[in-house]
Short mmCIF file of C-alpha atoms and ligand atoms in Angstrom, two decimals:
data_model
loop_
_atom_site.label_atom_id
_atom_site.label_comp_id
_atom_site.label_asym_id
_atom_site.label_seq_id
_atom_site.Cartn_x
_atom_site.Cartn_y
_atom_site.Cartn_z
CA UNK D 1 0.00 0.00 0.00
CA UNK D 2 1.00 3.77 -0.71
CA UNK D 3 -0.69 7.00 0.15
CA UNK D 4 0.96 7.79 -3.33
CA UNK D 5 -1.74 10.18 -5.14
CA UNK D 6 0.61 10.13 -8.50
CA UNK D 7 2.65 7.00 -9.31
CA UNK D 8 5.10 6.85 -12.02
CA UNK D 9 6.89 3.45 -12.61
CA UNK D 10 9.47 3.03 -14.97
CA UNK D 11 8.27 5.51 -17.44
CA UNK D 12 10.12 5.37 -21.22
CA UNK D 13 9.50 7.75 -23.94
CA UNK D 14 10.91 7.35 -27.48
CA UNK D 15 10.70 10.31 -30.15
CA UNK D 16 11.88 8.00 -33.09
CA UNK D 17 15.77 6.68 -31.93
CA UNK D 18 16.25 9.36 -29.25
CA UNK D 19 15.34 7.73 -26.03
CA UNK D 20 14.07 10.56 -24.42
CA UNK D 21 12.67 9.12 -21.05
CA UNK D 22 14.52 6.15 -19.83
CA UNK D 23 12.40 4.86 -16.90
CA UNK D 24 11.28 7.64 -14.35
CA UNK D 25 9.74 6.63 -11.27
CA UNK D 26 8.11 8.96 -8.81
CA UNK D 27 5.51 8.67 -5.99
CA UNK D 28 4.08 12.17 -5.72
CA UNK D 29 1.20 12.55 -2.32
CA UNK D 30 -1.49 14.85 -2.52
CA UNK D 31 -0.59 18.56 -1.67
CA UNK D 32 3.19 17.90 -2.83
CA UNK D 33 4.73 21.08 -4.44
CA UNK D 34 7.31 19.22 -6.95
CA UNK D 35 10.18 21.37 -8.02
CA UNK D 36 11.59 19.60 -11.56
CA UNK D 37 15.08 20.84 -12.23
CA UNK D 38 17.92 19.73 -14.48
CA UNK D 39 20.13 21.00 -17.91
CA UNK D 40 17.94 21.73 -20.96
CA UNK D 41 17.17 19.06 -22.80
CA UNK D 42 16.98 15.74 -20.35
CA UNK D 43 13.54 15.51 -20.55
CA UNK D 44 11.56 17.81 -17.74
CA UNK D 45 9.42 18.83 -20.58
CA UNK D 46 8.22 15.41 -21.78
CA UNK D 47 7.80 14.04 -18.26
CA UNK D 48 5.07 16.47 -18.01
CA UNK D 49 3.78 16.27 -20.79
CA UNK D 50 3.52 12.47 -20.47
CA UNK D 51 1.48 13.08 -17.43
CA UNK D 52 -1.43 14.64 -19.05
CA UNK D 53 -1.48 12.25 -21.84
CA UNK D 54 -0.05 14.99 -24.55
CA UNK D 55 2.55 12.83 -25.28
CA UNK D 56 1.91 9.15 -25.62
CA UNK D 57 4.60 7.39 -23.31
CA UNK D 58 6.58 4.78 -25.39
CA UNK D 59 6.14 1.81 -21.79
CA UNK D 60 5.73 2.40 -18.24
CA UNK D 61 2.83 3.42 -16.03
CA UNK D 62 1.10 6.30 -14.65
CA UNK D 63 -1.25 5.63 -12.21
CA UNK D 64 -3.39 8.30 -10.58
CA UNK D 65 -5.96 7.64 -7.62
CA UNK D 66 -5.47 4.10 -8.58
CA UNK D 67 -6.54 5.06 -11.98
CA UNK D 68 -4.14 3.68 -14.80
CA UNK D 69 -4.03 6.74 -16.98
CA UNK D 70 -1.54 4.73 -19.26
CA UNK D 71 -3.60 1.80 -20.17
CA UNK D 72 -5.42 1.61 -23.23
CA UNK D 73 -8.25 3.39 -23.81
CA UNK D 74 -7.82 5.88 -21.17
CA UNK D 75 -10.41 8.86 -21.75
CA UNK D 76 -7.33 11.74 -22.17
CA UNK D 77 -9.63 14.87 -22.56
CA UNK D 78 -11.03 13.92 -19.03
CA UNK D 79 -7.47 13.12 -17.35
CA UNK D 80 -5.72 16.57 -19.09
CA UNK D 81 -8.76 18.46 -16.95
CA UNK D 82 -7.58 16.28 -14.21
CA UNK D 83 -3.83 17.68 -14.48
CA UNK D 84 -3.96 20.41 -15.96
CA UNK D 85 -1.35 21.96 -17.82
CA UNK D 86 0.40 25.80 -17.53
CA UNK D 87 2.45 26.73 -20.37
CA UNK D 88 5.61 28.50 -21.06
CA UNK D 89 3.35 30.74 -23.54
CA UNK D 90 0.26 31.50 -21.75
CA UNK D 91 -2.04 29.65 -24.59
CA UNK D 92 -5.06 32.40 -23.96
CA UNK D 93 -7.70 32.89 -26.29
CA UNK D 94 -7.06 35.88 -28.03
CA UNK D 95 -10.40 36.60 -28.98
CA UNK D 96 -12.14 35.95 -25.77
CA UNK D 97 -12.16 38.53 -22.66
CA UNK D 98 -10.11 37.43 -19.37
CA UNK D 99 -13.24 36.20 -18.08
CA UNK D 100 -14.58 34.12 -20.91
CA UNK D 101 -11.12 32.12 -20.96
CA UNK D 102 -11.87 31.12 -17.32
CA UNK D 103 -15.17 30.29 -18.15
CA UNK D 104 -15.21 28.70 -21.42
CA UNK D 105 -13.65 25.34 -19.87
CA UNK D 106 -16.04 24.71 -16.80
CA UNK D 107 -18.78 25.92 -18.94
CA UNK D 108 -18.31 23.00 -22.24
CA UNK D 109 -16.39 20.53 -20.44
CA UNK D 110 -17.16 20.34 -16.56
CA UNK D 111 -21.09 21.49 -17.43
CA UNK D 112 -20.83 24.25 -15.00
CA UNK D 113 -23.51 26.84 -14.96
CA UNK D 114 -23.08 30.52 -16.58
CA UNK D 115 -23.55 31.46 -13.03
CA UNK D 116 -21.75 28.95 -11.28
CA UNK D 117 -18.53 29.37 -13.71
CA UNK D 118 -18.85 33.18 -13.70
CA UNK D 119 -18.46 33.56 -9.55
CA UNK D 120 -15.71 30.57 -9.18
CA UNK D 121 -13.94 32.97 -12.27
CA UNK D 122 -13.71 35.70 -10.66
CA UNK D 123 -13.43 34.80 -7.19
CA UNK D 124 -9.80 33.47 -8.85
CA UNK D 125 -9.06 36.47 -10.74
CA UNK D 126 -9.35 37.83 -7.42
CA UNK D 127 -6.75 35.70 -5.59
CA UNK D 128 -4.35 36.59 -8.63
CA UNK D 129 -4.84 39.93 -8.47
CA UNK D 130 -6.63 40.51 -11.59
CA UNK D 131 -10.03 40.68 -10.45
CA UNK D 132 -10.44 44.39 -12.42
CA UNK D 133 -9.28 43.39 -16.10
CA UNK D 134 -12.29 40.84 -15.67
CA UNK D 135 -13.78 42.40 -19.10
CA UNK D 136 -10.15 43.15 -21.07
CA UNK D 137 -8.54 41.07 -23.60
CA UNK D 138 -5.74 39.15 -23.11
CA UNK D 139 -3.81 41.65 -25.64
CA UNK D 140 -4.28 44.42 -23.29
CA UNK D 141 -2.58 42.35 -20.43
CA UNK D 142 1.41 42.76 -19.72
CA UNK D 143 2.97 39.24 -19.93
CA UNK D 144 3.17 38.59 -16.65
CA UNK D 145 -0.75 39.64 -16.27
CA UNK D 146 -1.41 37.34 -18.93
CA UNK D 147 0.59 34.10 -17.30
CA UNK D 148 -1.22 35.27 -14.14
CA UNK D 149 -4.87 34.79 -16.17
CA UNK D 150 -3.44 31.45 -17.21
CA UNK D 151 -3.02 29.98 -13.77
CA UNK D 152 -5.85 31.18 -12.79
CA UNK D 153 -7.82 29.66 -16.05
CA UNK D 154 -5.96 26.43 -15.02
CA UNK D 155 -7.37 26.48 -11.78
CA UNK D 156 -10.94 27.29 -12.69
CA UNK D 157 -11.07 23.48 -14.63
CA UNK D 158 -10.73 21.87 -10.69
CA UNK D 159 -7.64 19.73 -11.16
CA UNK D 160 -5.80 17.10 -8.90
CA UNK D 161 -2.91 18.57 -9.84
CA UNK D 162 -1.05 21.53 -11.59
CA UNK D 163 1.66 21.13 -14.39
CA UNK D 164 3.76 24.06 -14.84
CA UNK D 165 6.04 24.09 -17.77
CA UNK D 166 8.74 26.72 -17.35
CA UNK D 167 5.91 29.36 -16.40
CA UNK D 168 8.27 32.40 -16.35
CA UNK D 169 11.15 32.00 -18.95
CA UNK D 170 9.22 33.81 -21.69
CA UNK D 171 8.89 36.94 -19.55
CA UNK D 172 10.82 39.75 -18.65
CA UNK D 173 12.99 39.95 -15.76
CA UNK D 174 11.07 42.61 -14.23
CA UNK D 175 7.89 40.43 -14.48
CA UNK D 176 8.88 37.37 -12.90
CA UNK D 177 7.95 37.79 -9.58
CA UNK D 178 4.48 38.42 -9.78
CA UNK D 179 4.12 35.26 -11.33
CA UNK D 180 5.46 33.40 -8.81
CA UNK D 181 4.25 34.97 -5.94
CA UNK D 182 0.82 33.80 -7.68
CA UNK D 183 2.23 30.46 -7.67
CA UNK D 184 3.86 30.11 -4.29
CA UNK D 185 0.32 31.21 -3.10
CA UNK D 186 -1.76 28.20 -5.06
CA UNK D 187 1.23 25.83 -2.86
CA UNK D 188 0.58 27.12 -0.01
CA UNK D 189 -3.64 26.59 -0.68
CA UNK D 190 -2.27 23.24 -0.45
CA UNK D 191 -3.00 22.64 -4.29
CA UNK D 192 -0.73 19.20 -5.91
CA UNK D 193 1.95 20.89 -8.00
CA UNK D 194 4.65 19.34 -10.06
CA UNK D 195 6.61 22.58 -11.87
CA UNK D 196 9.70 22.71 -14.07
CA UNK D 197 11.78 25.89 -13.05
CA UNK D 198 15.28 27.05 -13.52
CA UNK D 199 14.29 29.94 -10.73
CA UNK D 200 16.09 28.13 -8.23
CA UNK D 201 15.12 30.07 -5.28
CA UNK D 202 12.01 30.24 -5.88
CA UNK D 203 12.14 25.96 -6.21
CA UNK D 204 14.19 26.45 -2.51
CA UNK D 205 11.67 27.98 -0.94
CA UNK D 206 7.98 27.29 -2.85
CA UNK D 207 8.95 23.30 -3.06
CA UNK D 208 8.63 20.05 -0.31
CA UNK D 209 10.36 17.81 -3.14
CA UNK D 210 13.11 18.87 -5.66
CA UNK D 211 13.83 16.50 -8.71
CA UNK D 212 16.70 16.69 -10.14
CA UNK D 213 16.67 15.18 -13.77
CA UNK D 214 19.30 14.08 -16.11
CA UNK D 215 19.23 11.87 -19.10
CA UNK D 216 15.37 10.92 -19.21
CA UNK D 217 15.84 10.15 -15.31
CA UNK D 218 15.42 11.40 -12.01
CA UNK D 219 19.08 11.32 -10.93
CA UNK D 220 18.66 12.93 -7.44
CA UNK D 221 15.60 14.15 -5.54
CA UNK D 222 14.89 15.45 -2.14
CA UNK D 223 13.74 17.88 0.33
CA UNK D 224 15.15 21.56 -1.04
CA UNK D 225 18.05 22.18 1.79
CA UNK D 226 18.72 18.29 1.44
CA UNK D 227 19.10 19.09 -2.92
CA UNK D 228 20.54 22.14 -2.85
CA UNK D 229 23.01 22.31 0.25
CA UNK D 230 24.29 18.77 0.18
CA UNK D 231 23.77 16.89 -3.20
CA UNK D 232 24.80 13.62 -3.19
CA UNK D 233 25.88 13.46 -6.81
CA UNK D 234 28.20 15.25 -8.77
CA UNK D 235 26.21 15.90 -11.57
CA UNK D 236 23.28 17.60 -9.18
CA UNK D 237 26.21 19.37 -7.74
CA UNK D 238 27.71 20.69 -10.90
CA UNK D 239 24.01 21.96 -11.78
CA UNK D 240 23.65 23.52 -8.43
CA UNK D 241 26.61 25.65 -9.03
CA UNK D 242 26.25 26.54 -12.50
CA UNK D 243 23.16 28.15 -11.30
CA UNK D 244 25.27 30.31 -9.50
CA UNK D 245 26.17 33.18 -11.05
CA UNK D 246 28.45 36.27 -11.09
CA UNK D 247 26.23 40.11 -11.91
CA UNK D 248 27.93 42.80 -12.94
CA UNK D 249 25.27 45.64 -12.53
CA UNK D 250 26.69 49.05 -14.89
CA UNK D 251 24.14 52.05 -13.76
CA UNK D 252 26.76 54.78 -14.63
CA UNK D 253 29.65 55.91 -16.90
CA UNK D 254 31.86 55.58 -15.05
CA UNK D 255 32.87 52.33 -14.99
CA UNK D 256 35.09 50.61 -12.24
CA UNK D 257 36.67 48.31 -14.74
CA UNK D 258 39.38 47.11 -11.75
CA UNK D 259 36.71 46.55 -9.27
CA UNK D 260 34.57 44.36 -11.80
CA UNK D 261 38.25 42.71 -13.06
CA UNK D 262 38.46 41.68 -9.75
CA UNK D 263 34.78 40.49 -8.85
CA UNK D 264 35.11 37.98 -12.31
CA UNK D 265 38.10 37.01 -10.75
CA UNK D 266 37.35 35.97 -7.53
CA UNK D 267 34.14 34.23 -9.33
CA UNK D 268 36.46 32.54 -11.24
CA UNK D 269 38.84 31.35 -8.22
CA UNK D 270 35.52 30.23 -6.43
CA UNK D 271 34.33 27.56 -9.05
CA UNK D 272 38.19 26.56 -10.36
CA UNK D 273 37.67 28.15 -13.94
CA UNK D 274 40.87 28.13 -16.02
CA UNK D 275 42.67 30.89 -16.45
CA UNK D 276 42.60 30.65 -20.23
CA UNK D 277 38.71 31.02 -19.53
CA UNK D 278 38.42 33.65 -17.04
CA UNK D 279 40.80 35.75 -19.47
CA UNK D 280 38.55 35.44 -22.17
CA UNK D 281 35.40 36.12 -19.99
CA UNK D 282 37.52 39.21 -18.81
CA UNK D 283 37.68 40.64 -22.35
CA UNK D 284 34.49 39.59 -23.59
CA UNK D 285 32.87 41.27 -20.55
CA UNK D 286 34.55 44.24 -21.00
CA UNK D 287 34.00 44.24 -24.91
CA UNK D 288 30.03 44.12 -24.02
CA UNK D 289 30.21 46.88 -21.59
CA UNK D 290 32.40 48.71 -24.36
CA UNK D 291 29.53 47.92 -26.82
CA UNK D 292 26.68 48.52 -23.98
CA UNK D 293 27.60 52.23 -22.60
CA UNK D 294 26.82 54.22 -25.30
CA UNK D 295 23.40 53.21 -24.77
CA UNK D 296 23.78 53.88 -21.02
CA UNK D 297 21.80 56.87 -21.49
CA UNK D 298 18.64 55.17 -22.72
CA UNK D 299 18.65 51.89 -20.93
CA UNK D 300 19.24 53.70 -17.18
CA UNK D 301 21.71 50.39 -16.41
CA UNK D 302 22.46 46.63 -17.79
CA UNK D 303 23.92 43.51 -15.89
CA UNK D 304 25.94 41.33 -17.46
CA UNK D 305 25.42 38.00 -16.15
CA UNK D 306 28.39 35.04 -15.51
CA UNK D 307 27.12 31.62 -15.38
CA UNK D 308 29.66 28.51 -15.29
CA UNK D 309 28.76 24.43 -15.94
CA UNK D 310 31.02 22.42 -14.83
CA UNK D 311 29.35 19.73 -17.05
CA UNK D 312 30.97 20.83 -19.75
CA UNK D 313 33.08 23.31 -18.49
CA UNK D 314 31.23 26.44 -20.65
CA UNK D 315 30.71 29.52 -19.39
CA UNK D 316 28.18 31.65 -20.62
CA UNK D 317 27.78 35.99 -20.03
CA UNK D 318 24.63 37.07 -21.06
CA UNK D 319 22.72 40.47 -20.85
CA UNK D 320 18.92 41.00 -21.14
CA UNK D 321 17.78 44.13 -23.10
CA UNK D 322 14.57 45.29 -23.62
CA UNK D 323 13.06 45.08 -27.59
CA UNK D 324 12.98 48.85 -27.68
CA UNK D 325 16.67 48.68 -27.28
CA UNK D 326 19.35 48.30 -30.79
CA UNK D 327 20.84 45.20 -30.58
CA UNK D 328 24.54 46.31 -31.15
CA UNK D 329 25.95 43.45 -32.46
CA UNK D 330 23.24 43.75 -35.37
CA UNK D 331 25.20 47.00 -37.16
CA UNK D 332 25.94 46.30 -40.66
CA UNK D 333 29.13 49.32 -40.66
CA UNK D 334 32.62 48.11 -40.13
CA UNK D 335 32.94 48.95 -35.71
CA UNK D 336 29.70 46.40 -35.35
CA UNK D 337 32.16 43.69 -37.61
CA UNK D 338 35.05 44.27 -35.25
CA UNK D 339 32.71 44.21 -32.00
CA UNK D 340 31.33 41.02 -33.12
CA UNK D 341 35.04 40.22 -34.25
CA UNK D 342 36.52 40.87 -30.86
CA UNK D 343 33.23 38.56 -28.88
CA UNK D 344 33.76 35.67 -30.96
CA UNK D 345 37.53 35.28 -30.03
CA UNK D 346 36.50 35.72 -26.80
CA UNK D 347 34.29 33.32 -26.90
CA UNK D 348 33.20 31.30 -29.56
CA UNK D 349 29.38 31.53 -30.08
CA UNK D 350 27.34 34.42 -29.79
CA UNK D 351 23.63 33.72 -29.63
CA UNK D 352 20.31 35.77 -29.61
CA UNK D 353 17.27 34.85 -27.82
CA UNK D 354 14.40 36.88 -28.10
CA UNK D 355 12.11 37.04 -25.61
CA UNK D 356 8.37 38.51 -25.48
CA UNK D 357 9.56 42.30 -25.04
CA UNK D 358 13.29 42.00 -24.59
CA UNK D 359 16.31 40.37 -25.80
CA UNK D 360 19.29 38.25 -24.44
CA UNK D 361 22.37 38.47 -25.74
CA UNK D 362 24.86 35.54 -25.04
CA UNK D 363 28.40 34.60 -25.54
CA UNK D 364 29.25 31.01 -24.77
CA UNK D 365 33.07 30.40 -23.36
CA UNK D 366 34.14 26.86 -23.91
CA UNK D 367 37.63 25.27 -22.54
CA UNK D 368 39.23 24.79 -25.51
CA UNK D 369 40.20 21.00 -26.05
CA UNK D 370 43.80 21.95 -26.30
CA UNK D 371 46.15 24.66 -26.77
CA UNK D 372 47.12 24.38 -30.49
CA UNK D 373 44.79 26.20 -32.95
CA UNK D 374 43.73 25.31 -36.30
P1 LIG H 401 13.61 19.76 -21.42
O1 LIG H 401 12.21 20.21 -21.16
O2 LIG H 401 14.24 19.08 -20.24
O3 LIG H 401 14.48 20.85 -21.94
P2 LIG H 401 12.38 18.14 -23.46
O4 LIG H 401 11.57 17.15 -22.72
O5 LIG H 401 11.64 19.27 -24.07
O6 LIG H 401 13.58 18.64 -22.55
O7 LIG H 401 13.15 17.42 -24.64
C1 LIG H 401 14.02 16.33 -24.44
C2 LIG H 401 14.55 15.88 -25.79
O8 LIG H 401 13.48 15.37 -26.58
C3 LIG H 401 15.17 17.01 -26.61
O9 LIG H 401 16.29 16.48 -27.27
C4 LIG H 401 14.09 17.35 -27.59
O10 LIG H 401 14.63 17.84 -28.78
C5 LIG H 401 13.40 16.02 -27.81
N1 LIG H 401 11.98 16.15 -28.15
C6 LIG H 401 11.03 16.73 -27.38
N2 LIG H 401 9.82 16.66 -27.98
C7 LIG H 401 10.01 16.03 -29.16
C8 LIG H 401 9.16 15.64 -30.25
N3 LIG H 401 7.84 15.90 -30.21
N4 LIG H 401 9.72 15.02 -31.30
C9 LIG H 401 11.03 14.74 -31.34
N5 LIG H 401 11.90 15.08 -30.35
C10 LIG H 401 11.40 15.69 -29.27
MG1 LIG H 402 11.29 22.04 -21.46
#
């Protein structure tokens, strides 16, 4: 016997040759707030969406309530209402008001009342703080309003259990929080959550269970301080500390380019970088800065962000910038050629990744294999 209210046993999932999932098991109890962590890529994604039947898994079981969601036959429209699913990118009706996507679900698939659906709909855009755009569309809603409409819509369809997929990484920084405090709220109503986050203090504090995944497993899991203080693997521990990350916050001109020399450096001490790669993280954060400041004006400040994996011993310095904002590696005249010239010996790759209303710009650092150069 288990007070288990989710059971996953030696779940597989297959896309084609790539083995994906290669047998999770989990016991999840009711009012669990499940923190799913681990590098891009090993399967947090699929795991959930395995759990509400969008993906069909390749073996295993999933049993719910002693319900076999897995075997055949299983009624999926009826066990997706049962865990229901947040996304990365909201998913709202577009053409429906705030209060018509909360409604539209209990109304043609639980048979709720107008009445009924209307109160429970607003008595949640109440508890997430949105109980006055009631009549707006979800284009007049900031990002983080309209993530905050999609909880809420999630909730109004009475699940077991929440899935949260990455329910802040396509908003900007200065959004973030109001999302979560939204969500740290529905844990502590004692709602079933299972999220995927890569906001680890938010999974420190907001979680009972943290599951740390790697390779289509669950390589480590545990109670947060248990996880995150004293890891018993490697692996979690190298993601642990990658997490951790060095800010270099510019608000003026005048730049302290010693004092922020010296911060990289003792970042670089702390996690045994090599000094061929804290040189080059040296001059590509000072090329960015170089390439930021004459924008100083507009943008008010920038931080350039450090972040090290031991896994494969990259670092990465990124820098969020709002949309509004020239991207100034984008400059078709001869200094924007030798500004992207100068990044890339630095470091290698330089990557874009747009965001709903800002930018990131990245620079990935790898160890090189050896010393000798093509
Ligand atoms: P994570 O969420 O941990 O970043 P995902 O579960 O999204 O990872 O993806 C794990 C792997 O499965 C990735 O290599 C991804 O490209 C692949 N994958 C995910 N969905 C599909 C799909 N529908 N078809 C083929 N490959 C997929
Ligand atoms: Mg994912």
């Amino acid at each position: 016997m288990t007070d288990a209210m989710i059971r996953i046993e030696d779940l597989h999932k297959q896309f084609g040759d790539l083995r994906v999932l290669n047998g999770v098991d989990a016991d999840i109890r009711k009012g669990e707030v499940i923190s799913i962590i681990g590098p891009s890529g090993c399967g947090k994604s699929t795991m959930l969406r395995c759990l509400n039947l969008l993906e069909q898994p390749t073996s295993g079981r999933i049993v719910i309530e002693g319900e076999e969601i897995t075997a055949p036959g299983a009624d999926a429209p009826r066990i997706r209402q049962r865990m229901n699913m947040v996304f990365q990118s909201f998913n709202l009706f577009d053409h429906l008001t705030v209060l018509e996507n909360l409604t539209i679900g209990p109304l043609q698939l639980l048979g709720k009342s107008e009445s009924e659906a209307r109160k429970k709909a607003l008595e949640l855009l109440h508890t997430v703080g949105l109980a006055e755009r009631a009549n707006h569309l979800p284009s007049e809603l900031s990002g983080g309003q309209k993530q905050r409409v999609a909880i809420a819509r999630c909730v109004a369809m009475d699940p077991d259990v929440i899935l949260l997929d990455e329910p802040t990484s396509a908003l900007d920084p200065t959004m973030v929080s109001e999302v979560l405090a939204v969500i740290r709220n529905l844990a502590r109503q004692g709602l079933t959550m299972l999220m995927v986050t890569h906001e680890m203090e938010f999974a420190r504090d907001a979680s009972s269970r943290i599951f740390f995944m790697h390779e289509g497993r669950i390589h480590e899991q545990g109670p947060p301080d248990q996880v995150f203080d004293h890891p018993q693997s490697p692996l979690t521990r190298a993601f642990i500390q990658r997490v951790r990350s060095h800010v270099v916050s510019i608000d003026s001109p005048d730049v302290d380019i010693f004092a922020i020399h010296g911060g990289l450096e003792g970042f670089c001490e702390k996690h045994l970088i090599t000094r061929d790669v804290a040189l080059r993280l040296d001059l590509a954060t000072e090329e960015l800065i170089a390439l930021l400041l004459p924008g100083l004006e507009s943008l008010k400040q920038f931080e350039l962000r450090a972040e090290y994996s031991e896994t494969d011993r990259s670092l990465v310095l990124s820098v969020n910038l709002p949309a509004s904002f020239d991207n100034p590696l984008d400059g078709t005249d001869i200094e924007s050629e030798l500004n992207r010239q100068v990044l890339a010996q630095a470091g290698g790759e330089i990557d874009v990744v747009r965001r709903e209303t800002s930018y990131d710009i990245q620079v990935t650092i790898r160890q090189q294999p050896s010393a000798q150069q093509a």
